[in-house]
mmCIF file of C-alpha atoms and ligand atoms in Angstrom:
data_model
loop_
_atom_site.group_PDB
_atom_site.id
_atom_site.type_symbol
_atom_site.label_atom_id
_atom_site.label_comp_id
_atom_site.label_asym_id
_atom_site.label_seq_id
_atom_site.Cartn_x
_atom_site.Cartn_y
_atom_site.Cartn_z
ATOM 1 C CA MET A 676 -25.131 20.639 3.367
ATOM 2 C CA LEU A 677 -25.927 18.515 0.344
ATOM 3 C CA SER A 678 -27.993 15.409 0.794
ATOM 4 C CA ARG A 679 -29.054 12.696 -1.662
ATOM 5 C CA PRO A 680 -31.270 14.297 -4.305
ATOM 6 C CA VAL A 681 -35.036 13.949 -3.948
ATOM 7 C CA SER A 682 -36.020 15.083 -7.430
ATOM 8 C CA PRO A 683 -35.079 12.478 -10.055
ATOM 9 C CA GLN A 684 -36.009 14.872 -12.891
ATOM 10 C CA LEU A 685 -33.406 17.457 -11.847
ATOM 11 C CA ALA A 686 -30.621 15.429 -10.328
ATOM 12 C CA PRO A 687 -28.324 12.742 -11.728
ATOM 13 C CA VAL A 688 -29.271 9.228 -10.665
ATOM 14 C CA LEU A 689 -26.839 8.151 -7.992
ATOM 15 C CA PRO A 690 -25.996 4.468 -7.495
ATOM 16 C CA GLU A 691 -27.243 2.513 -4.476
ATOM 17 C CA SER A 692 -23.880 0.837 -4.139
ATOM 18 C CA VAL A 693 -20.327 1.258 -5.507
ATOM 19 C CA THR A 694 -17.432 -1.223 -5.244
ATOM 20 C CA VAL A 695 -13.819 -0.123 -5.631
ATOM 21 C CA ARG A 696 -10.741 -2.303 -5.509
ATOM 22 C CA ALA A 697 -7.297 -1.010 -4.597
ATOM 23 C CA PRO A 698 -3.886 -2.697 -4.688
ATOM 24 C CA ALA A 699 -1.160 -3.472 -2.169
ATOM 25 C CA LYS A 700 2.206 -1.758 -2.640
ATOM 26 C CA LEU A 701 5.813 -2.804 -2.412
ATOM 27 C CA ASN A 702 8.746 -0.393 -2.040
ATOM 28 C CA LEU A 703 11.463 -1.537 -4.449
ATOM 29 C CA HIS A 704 13.741 1.218 -3.155
ATOM 30 C CA LEU A 705 13.279 3.188 0.060
ATOM 31 C CA SER A 706 15.821 5.793 1.205
ATOM 32 C CA VAL A 707 14.849 7.449 4.446
ATOM 33 C CA GLY A 708 16.217 10.931 5.141
ATOM 34 C CA ALA A 709 16.211 12.913 8.339
ATOM 35 C CA ARG A 710 13.211 13.228 10.644
ATOM 36 C CA ARG A 711 11.368 16.460 9.856
ATOM 37 C CA ARG A 712 9.817 18.940 12.279
ATOM 38 C CA ASP A 713 6.373 17.402 11.629
ATOM 39 C CA GLY A 714 7.662 13.995 12.795
ATOM 40 C CA PHE A 715 7.708 12.470 9.297
ATOM 41 C CA HIS A 716 10.875 11.527 7.438
ATOM 42 C CA ASP A 717 11.761 12.738 3.959
ATOM 43 C CA LEU A 718 11.772 9.757 1.638
ATOM 44 C CA THR A 719 12.861 8.761 -1.798
ATOM 45 C CA THR A 720 11.038 5.618 -2.768
ATOM 46 C CA ILE A 721 10.046 3.561 -5.788
ATOM 47 C CA PHE A 722 6.588 2.110 -5.274
ATOM 48 C CA GLN A 723 5.126 -0.746 -7.263
ATOM 49 C CA ALA A 724 1.444 -1.722 -7.021
ATOM 50 C CA LEU A 725 0.905 -5.485 -6.723
ATOM 51 C CA SER A 726 -1.958 -7.804 -7.690
ATOM 52 C CA VAL A 727 -3.257 -8.263 -4.140
ATOM 53 C CA TYR A 728 -6.397 -6.188 -3.665
ATOM 54 C CA ASP A 729 -8.779 -5.006 -0.999
ATOM 55 C CA GLU A 730 -12.311 -4.069 -2.022
ATOM 56 C CA VAL A 731 -14.564 -1.481 -0.467
ATOM 57 C CA THR A 732 -18.288 -1.480 -1.225
ATOM 58 C CA ALA A 733 -20.047 1.738 -0.237
ATOM 59 C CA THR A 734 -23.815 1.310 0.087
ATOM 60 C CA VAL A 735 -26.547 3.822 0.824
ATOM 61 C CA SER A 736 -27.310 3.881 4.546
ATOM 62 C CA PRO A 737 -28.582 6.599 6.913
ATOM 63 C CA THR A 738 -25.365 6.675 8.957
ATOM 64 C CA LEU A 739 -21.658 6.041 8.371
ATOM 65 C CA SER A 740 -20.475 2.560 9.365
ATOM 66 C CA VAL A 741 -17.693 0.118 8.528
ATOM 67 C CA THR A 742 -17.701 -3.675 8.362
ATOM 68 C CA VAL A 743 -14.626 -5.796 7.655
ATOM 69 C CA ARG A 744 -14.379 -9.342 6.289
ATOM 70 C CA GLY A 745 -11.370 -11.365 5.218
ATOM 71 C CA GLU A 746 -7.653 -11.383 5.952
ATOM 72 C CA GLY A 747 -6.941 -10.006 9.459
ATOM 73 C CA GLU A 748 -10.536 -8.829 9.946
ATOM 74 C CA GLY A 749 -10.263 -8.915 13.745
ATOM 75 C CA ASP A 750 -7.283 -6.525 13.686
ATOM 76 C CA VAL A 751 -8.973 -3.727 11.761
ATOM 77 C CA PRO A 752 -10.591 -0.938 13.834
ATOM 78 C CA LEU A 753 -14.256 -0.193 13.103
ATOM 79 C CA ASP A 754 -14.302 3.325 14.540
ATOM 80 C CA SER A 755 -12.769 6.613 13.416
ATOM 81 C CA ASP A 756 -9.296 5.001 13.578
ATOM 82 C CA ASN A 757 -10.324 3.112 10.455
ATOM 83 C CA LEU A 758 -8.652 4.784 7.457
ATOM 84 C CA ALA A 759 -11.604 4.066 5.146
ATOM 85 C CA MET A 760 -13.963 5.782 7.585
ATOM 86 C CA ARG A 761 -11.543 8.708 7.912
ATOM 87 C CA ALA A 762 -11.458 8.942 4.126
ATOM 88 C CA ALA A 763 -15.265 9.126 3.958
ATOM 89 C CA LEU A 764 -15.372 11.784 6.686
ATOM 90 C CA ALA A 765 -12.655 13.852 4.970
ATOM 91 C CA LEU A 766 -14.463 13.681 1.620
ATOM 92 C CA ALA A 767 -17.811 14.669 3.164
ATOM 93 C CA ASP A 768 -16.079 17.565 4.886
ATOM 94 C CA VAL A 769 -14.546 19.070 1.722
ATOM 95 C CA ALA A 770 -17.608 18.339 -0.424
ATOM 96 C CA GLY A 771 -20.039 19.665 2.206
ATOM 97 C CA CYS A 772 -22.280 16.599 2.190
ATOM 98 C CA GLN A 773 -23.577 14.144 4.793
ATOM 99 C CA PRO A 774 -21.116 11.301 5.503
ATOM 100 C CA ALA A 775 -23.720 8.546 5.240
ATOM 101 C CA GLY A 776 -23.158 5.003 3.971
ATOM 102 C CA ASN A 777 -21.944 1.557 4.913
ATOM 103 C CA LEU A 778 -18.376 0.760 3.921
ATOM 104 C CA ALA A 779 -17.989 -3.003 3.585
ATOM 105 C CA ILE A 780 -14.275 -3.776 3.370
ATOM 106 C CA ARG A 781 -13.212 -7.113 1.900
ATOM 107 C CA LYS A 782 -9.588 -7.604 2.859
ATOM 108 C CA ALA A 783 -6.990 -9.649 1.036
ATOM 109 C CA ILE A 784 -4.045 -7.392 1.905
ATOM 110 C CA PRO A 785 -2.569 -8.467 5.256
ATOM 111 C CA VAL A 786 -2.907 -5.944 8.110
ATOM 112 C CA SER A 787 0.170 -4.068 9.506
ATOM 113 C CA ALA A 788 2.327 -5.985 7.043
ATOM 114 C CA GLY A 789 4.171 -3.170 5.222
ATOM 115 C CA LEU A 790 1.891 -3.568 2.191
ATOM 116 C CA ALA A 791 -0.215 -0.414 2.724
ATOM 117 C CA GLY A 792 -3.493 -2.287 3.175
ATOM 118 C CA GLY A 793 -5.042 0.512 5.252
ATOM 119 C CA SER A 794 -3.990 3.026 2.598
ATOM 120 C CA ALA A 795 -5.610 0.876 -0.101
ATOM 121 C CA ASP A 796 -8.843 0.861 1.930
ATOM 122 C CA ALA A 797 -8.697 4.659 2.287
ATOM 123 C CA ALA A 798 -8.131 5.166 -1.445
ATOM 124 C CA ALA A 799 -10.957 2.746 -2.269
ATOM 125 C CA ALA A 800 -13.324 4.456 0.179
ATOM 126 C CA LEU A 801 -12.538 7.873 -1.325
ATOM 127 C CA LEU A 802 -13.424 6.716 -4.852
ATOM 128 C CA ALA A 803 -16.449 4.704 -3.705
ATOM 129 C CA CYS A 804 -17.987 7.526 -1.637
ATOM 130 C CA ASP A 805 -17.200 10.090 -4.336
ATOM 131 C CA ALA A 806 -19.300 8.014 -6.768
ATOM 132 C CA LEU A 807 -22.016 7.098 -4.222
ATOM 133 C CA TRP A 808 -22.537 10.678 -3.123
ATOM 134 C CA GLY A 809 -22.046 12.227 -6.582
ATOM 135 C CA THR A 810 -19.441 14.610 -5.201
ATOM 136 C CA ALA A 811 -17.348 14.165 -8.400
ATOM 137 C CA LEU A 812 -14.104 15.610 -7.078
ATOM 138 C CA ASP A 813 -11.400 16.024 -9.691
ATOM 139 C CA ARG A 814 -8.237 13.904 -9.585
ATOM 140 C CA ALA A 815 -6.101 16.647 -8.017
ATOM 141 C CA ALA A 816 -8.601 17.148 -5.179
ATOM 142 C CA LEU A 817 -8.786 13.391 -4.542
ATOM 143 C CA LEU A 818 -4.980 13.143 -4.447
ATOM 144 C CA ASP A 819 -4.875 16.073 -2.042
ATOM 145 C CA LEU A 820 -7.378 14.410 0.271
ATOM 146 C CA ALA A 821 -5.457 11.152 -0.036
ATOM 147 C CA ALA A 822 -2.198 12.794 1.042
ATOM 148 C CA GLY A 823 -3.918 14.138 4.161
ATOM 149 C CA LEU A 824 -4.981 10.609 5.111
ATOM 150 C CA GLY A 825 -1.553 8.954 4.931
ATOM 151 C CA SER A 826 1.756 8.945 3.093
ATOM 152 C CA ASP A 827 0.906 5.883 0.961
ATOM 153 C CA VAL A 828 -2.732 6.745 0.111
ATOM 154 C CA PRO A 829 -1.995 8.814 -3.042
ATOM 155 C CA PHE A 830 -0.018 5.882 -4.483
ATOM 156 C CA ALA A 831 -2.927 3.517 -3.793
ATOM 157 C CA LEU A 832 -5.000 5.818 -6.039
ATOM 158 C CA THR A 833 -2.460 6.025 -8.867
ATOM 159 C CA GLY A 834 -0.863 2.542 -8.803
ATOM 160 C CA GLY A 835 1.664 1.442 -11.428
ATOM 161 C CA THR A 836 5.313 2.049 -10.611
ATOM 162 C CA ALA A 837 6.153 5.490 -9.243
ATOM 163 C CA LEU A 838 8.851 7.590 -7.645
ATOM 164 C CA GLY A 839 7.622 8.915 -4.301
ATOM 165 C CA THR A 840 9.238 11.901 -2.574
ATOM 166 C CA GLY A 841 8.301 14.225 0.283
ATOM 167 C CA ARG A 842 6.902 11.847 2.894
ATOM 168 C CA GLY A 843 6.006 9.498 0.013
ATOM 169 C CA GLU A 844 2.937 11.409 -1.169
ATOM 170 C CA GLN A 845 4.516 13.311 -4.104
ATOM 171 C CA LEU A 846 4.444 10.962 -7.071
ATOM 172 C CA LEU A 847 5.949 10.715 -10.535
ATOM 173 C CA PRO A 848 5.370 7.702 -12.781
ATOM 174 C CA VAL A 849 8.382 5.492 -13.532
ATOM 175 C CA LEU A 850 8.672 3.182 -16.537
ATOM 176 C CA ALA A 851 8.709 -0.468 -15.476
ATOM 177 C CA ALA A 852 8.773 -2.541 -18.650
ATOM 178 C CA GLY A 853 6.903 -5.837 -18.556
ATOM 179 C CA ARG A 854 5.488 -7.712 -15.590
ATOM 180 C CA TRP A 855 7.453 -8.579 -12.466
ATOM 181 C CA HIS A 856 6.643 -11.701 -10.460
ATOM 182 C CA TRP A 857 6.878 -11.583 -6.681
ATOM 183 C CA VAL A 858 6.329 -13.859 -3.726
ATOM 184 C CA LEU A 859 5.216 -12.230 -0.486
ATOM 185 C CA ALA A 860 6.080 -14.074 2.728
ATOM 186 C CA VAL A 861 3.686 -12.681 5.315
ATOM 187 C CA ALA A 862 4.895 -12.997 8.911
ATOM 188 C CA ALA A 863 2.721 -13.762 11.919
ATOM 189 C CA GLY A 864 1.939 -10.504 13.744
ATOM 190 C CA GLY A 865 2.445 -7.008 12.359
ATOM 191 C CA LEU A 866 4.898 -4.163 12.845
ATOM 192 C CA ALA A 867 3.775 -0.652 13.775
ATOM 193 C CA THR A 868 5.237 1.769 11.215
ATOM 194 C CA PRO A 869 6.089 4.585 13.699
ATOM 195 C CA GLN A 870 8.018 2.096 15.839
ATOM 196 C CA VAL A 871 10.112 0.988 12.854
ATOM 197 C CA TYR A 872 11.004 4.603 11.986
ATOM 198 C CA GLU A 873 11.910 5.200 15.649
ATOM 199 C CA GLU A 874 14.155 2.148 15.627
ATOM 200 C CA LEU A 875 15.888 3.443 12.487
ATOM 201 C CA ASP A 876 16.501 6.828 14.163
ATOM 202 C CA ARG A 877 17.861 4.992 17.211
ATOM 203 C CA GLN A 878 20.202 2.887 15.057
ATOM 204 C CA ARG A 879 21.447 5.988 13.237
ATOM 205 C CA ASP A 880 22.014 7.819 16.503
ATOM 206 C CA GLY A 881 22.166 11.211 14.787
ATOM 207 C CA ASP A 882 24.452 10.022 11.969
ATOM 208 C CA PRO A 883 23.661 11.707 8.657
ATOM 209 C CA PRO A 884 21.100 9.636 6.769
ATOM 210 C CA ALA A 885 22.214 7.496 3.855
ATOM 211 C CA SER A 886 22.082 8.896 0.316
ATOM 212 C CA ASN A 887 20.032 7.683 -2.644
ATOM 213 C CA ALA A 888 22.814 5.360 -3.778
ATOM 214 C CA GLY A 889 21.519 2.675 -6.096
ATOM 215 C CA LEU A 890 18.394 4.501 -7.258
ATOM 216 C CA ASP A 891 19.686 4.993 -10.839
ATOM 217 C CA VAL A 892 20.672 1.348 -11.059
ATOM 218 C CA LEU A 893 17.202 0.319 -9.940
ATOM 219 C CA ILE A 894 15.440 2.643 -12.387
ATOM 220 C CA ASN A 895 17.564 1.286 -15.256
ATOM 221 C CA ALA A 896 16.875 -2.284 -14.138
ATOM 222 C CA LEU A 897 13.123 -1.595 -14.224
ATOM 223 C CA ARG A 898 13.457 -0.612 -17.896
ATOM 224 C CA SER A 899 15.495 -3.716 -18.728
ATOM 225 C CA ARG A 900 12.792 -6.366 -18.085
ATOM 226 C CA ASP A 901 15.616 -8.383 -16.498
ATOM 227 C CA PRO A 902 14.880 -9.799 -13.012
ATOM 228 C CA ALA A 903 18.591 -10.607 -12.612
ATOM 229 C CA ALA A 904 19.306 -6.857 -12.904
ATOM 230 C CA LEU A 905 16.446 -5.758 -10.620
ATOM 231 C CA GLY A 906 17.023 -8.327 -7.851
ATOM 232 C CA PRO A 907 20.356 -6.973 -6.559
ATOM 233 C CA ALA A 908 19.097 -3.356 -6.882
ATOM 234 C CA LEU A 909 16.239 -3.779 -4.362
ATOM 235 C CA SER A 910 16.902 -1.829 -1.149
ATOM 236 C CA ASN A 911 15.112 -0.532 1.901
ATOM 237 C CA ASP A 912 16.622 1.667 4.650
ATOM 238 C CA LEU A 913 13.893 0.444 7.030
ATOM 239 C CA GLN A 914 15.011 -3.166 6.644
ATOM 240 C CA SER A 915 17.716 -3.049 9.335
ATOM 241 C CA ALA A 916 15.201 -1.537 11.784
ATOM 242 C CA ALA A 917 12.543 -4.127 10.924
ATOM 243 C CA LEU A 918 15.097 -6.938 11.362
ATOM 244 C CA SER A 919 16.182 -5.522 14.702
ATOM 245 C CA LEU A 920 12.547 -5.580 15.920
ATOM 246 C CA ARG A 921 11.854 -8.939 14.250
ATOM 247 C CA PRO A 922 15.093 -10.989 14.092
ATOM 248 C CA ASP A 923 13.075 -14.020 12.894
ATOM 249 C CA LEU A 924 12.733 -12.332 9.483
ATOM 250 C CA ARG A 925 16.400 -13.156 8.798
ATOM 251 C CA HIS A 926 15.393 -16.832 8.489
ATOM 252 C CA THR A 927 12.642 -15.931 6.028
ATOM 253 C CA LEU A 928 15.007 -13.856 3.863
ATOM 254 C CA ALA A 929 17.666 -16.590 3.971
ATOM 255 C CA ALA A 930 15.128 -19.255 2.985
ATOM 256 C CA GLY A 931 13.986 -17.254 -0.056
ATOM 257 C CA ALA A 932 17.604 -16.832 -1.203
ATOM 258 C CA GLU A 933 18.283 -20.527 -0.642
ATOM 259 C CA PHE A 934 15.236 -21.502 -2.723
ATOM 260 C CA GLY A 935 16.445 -19.418 -5.666
ATOM 261 C CA SER A 936 14.742 -16.001 -5.537
ATOM 262 C CA VAL A 937 16.679 -13.449 -7.611
ATOM 263 C CA GLY A 938 16.295 -10.681 -5.023
ATOM 264 C CA CYS A 939 14.615 -9.965 -1.730
ATOM 265 C CA VAL A 940 13.606 -6.993 0.361
ATOM 266 C CA VAL A 941 11.512 -6.313 3.450
ATOM 267 C CA SER A 942 8.375 -4.539 2.267
ATOM 268 C CA GLY A 943 8.110 -0.985 3.642
ATOM 269 C CA SER A 944 8.188 -1.088 7.421
ATOM 270 C CA GLY A 945 7.704 -4.886 7.344
ATOM 271 C CA PRO A 946 7.342 -7.571 8.449
ATOM 272 C CA THR A 947 6.394 -8.946 4.988
ATOM 273 C CA CYS A 948 9.403 -10.141 2.970
ATOM 274 C CA ALA A 949 9.136 -9.823 -0.825
ATOM 275 C CA PHE A 950 11.048 -12.125 -3.179
ATOM 276 C CA LEU A 951 11.589 -11.455 -6.872
ATOM 277 C CA THR A 952 11.342 -14.417 -9.240
ATOM 278 C CA VAL A 953 11.941 -14.857 -12.987
ATOM 279 C CA SER A 954 8.438 -15.960 -14.052
ATOM 280 C CA ALA A 955 4.911 -16.721 -12.842
ATOM 281 C CA ASP A 956 5.818 -20.434 -12.647
ATOM 282 C CA HIS A 957 8.935 -19.655 -10.644
ATOM 283 C CA ALA A 958 6.820 -17.584 -8.235
ATOM 284 C CA VAL A 959 4.391 -20.483 -7.693
ATOM 285 C CA GLN A 960 7.312 -22.843 -7.088
ATOM 286 C CA LEU A 961 9.037 -20.489 -4.634
ATOM 287 C CA ALA A 962 5.731 -19.888 -2.832
ATOM 288 C CA ALA A 963 5.330 -23.656 -2.355
ATOM 289 C CA GLU A 964 8.896 -23.990 -1.059
ATOM 290 C CA LEU A 965 8.532 -21.127 1.418
ATOM 291 C CA THR A 966 5.235 -22.589 2.643
ATOM 292 C CA GLY A 967 6.902 -25.985 3.104
ATOM 293 C CA ALA A 968 9.807 -24.432 5.029
ATOM 294 C CA GLY A 969 7.398 -22.913 7.556
ATOM 295 C CA VAL A 970 9.286 -19.592 7.685
ATOM 296 C CA CYS A 971 6.188 -17.365 7.646
ATOM 297 C CA ARG A 972 2.463 -17.346 8.422
ATOM 298 C CA THR A 973 1.252 -17.311 4.848
ATOM 299 C CA VAL A 974 2.591 -16.860 1.314
ATOM 300 C CA ARG A 975 1.164 -15.069 -1.731
ATOM 301 C CA ALA A 976 2.379 -14.977 -5.329
ATOM 302 C CA ALA A 977 1.648 -11.606 -6.936
ATOM 303 C CA TYR A 978 2.715 -9.552 -9.938
ATOM 304 C CA GLY A 979 3.222 -5.887 -10.617
ATOM 305 C CA PRO A 980 2.792 -3.250 -11.730
ATOM 306 C CA VAL A 981 -1.012 -3.102 -11.621
ATOM 307 C CA GLY A 982 -3.281 -0.076 -11.786
ATOM 308 C CA GLY A 983 -4.453 1.976 -8.838
ATOM 309 C CA ALA A 984 -7.853 2.073 -7.165
ATOM 310 C CA ARG A 985 -10.727 1.702 -9.638
ATOM 311 C CA ILE A 986 -14.483 1.323 -9.579
ATOM 312 C CA LEU A 987 -15.608 -2.203 -10.508
ATOM 313 C CA PRO A 988 -18.477 -2.525 -12.959
ATOM 314 C CA ALA A 989 -21.769 -3.280 -11.164
ATOM 315 C CA GLY A 990 -22.235 -7.042 -10.840
ATOM 316 C CA ASP A 991 -18.477 -7.903 -10.734
HETATM 317 O O1 C5P B 1335 1.623 8.565 6.754
HETATM 318 P P1 C5P B 1335 1.371 7.347 7.573
HETATM 319 O O2 C5P B 1335 0.121 7.459 8.400
HETATM 320 O O3 C5P B 1335 1.421 6.069 6.783
HETATM 321 O O4 C5P B 1335 2.580 7.270 8.587
HETATM 322 C C1 C5P B 1335 2.550 6.457 9.718
HETATM 323 C C2 C5P B 1335 3.741 6.825 10.597
HETATM 324 O O5 C5P B 1335 4.959 6.390 9.955
HETATM 325 C C3 C5P B 1335 3.934 8.292 10.835
HETATM 326 O O6 C5P B 1335 3.170 8.727 11.938
HETATM 327 C C4 C5P B 1335 5.417 8.378 11.111
HETATM 328 O O7 C5P B 1335 5.708 7.965 12.432
HETATM 329 C C5 C5P B 1335 5.989 7.336 10.183
HETATM 330 N N1 C5P B 1335 6.411 7.914 8.905
HETATM 331 C C6 C5P B 1335 7.542 8.715 8.847
HETATM 332 N N2 C5P B 1335 7.930 9.262 7.661
HETATM 333 C C7 C5P B 1335 7.232 9.009 6.525
HETATM 334 C C8 C5P B 1335 6.077 8.188 6.543
HETATM 335 C C9 C5P B 1335 5.684 7.653 7.752
HETATM 336 O O8 C5P B 1335 8.186 8.934 9.863
HETATM 337 N N3 C5P B 1335 7.646 9.539 5.387
#
């Protein structure tokens, strides 16, 4: 087992503390295939990383612990169910070092909202502990560890706009010209992802899963810089299941359309609804209108694509 070096002459100087920030994600397209033998579903998805970030600060400490502050802090587990803690344990295991450190999570990404907040925390913890412990894993090894932690964790590391296949963990970058402006309407209460997939299977009742219709149109729209082309191309096979479990989301989607969004989609397994707008100003205006209409718990304007998890310079 490695431990923190005791001889400063021989060993690199390791930091006392490392902060990493990682983005939320939105699925612009999500086709869900059949349930596999391992219980996961084959997916074809287009991810985009959005400018809503969680931060994880890993600090030297004799034992491994997690603290959480911010959005939804009471709903985040502090034990080994916590994805950031699982990330630290997985890294220590492959690197053969002691899993020691405090992980202070500062949350801005809503919990159980379909925005991959837990995955962002896991990706951030991987990078933070890798730097704190000096384990210096290469990118491929980090992505491999990430995939073992959850289907969306590799994307939280890479960010940008990407095609995800397999269970979502196999990624290829996709060109998304320019900056896209979104409004996220965050519902009260969360949705459990496995339950949403189960509801989709129930709705399909053994029918063959839908194809990837519309994916080419969406990829072309992303190159066009034209929100009017992208809006109608947004799609999510999980949306019908999320709406069946949360019929109130229909009002949220209808309100966004009424207030002039150019496209809308339930984010991942929901219940967050994402609305595409034509500019940053339009996003601020739509956010105000959705807040006024009282159709969700809270509203955020965000843009994408943004980069994946990255270490913040000390002092930021
Ligand atoms: O990989 P992750 O931990 O995010 O998945 C949470 C749950 O969502 C899985 O246990 C599974 O029930 C469902 N899921 C799925 N197919 C996927 C991704 C997730 O069925 N491709």
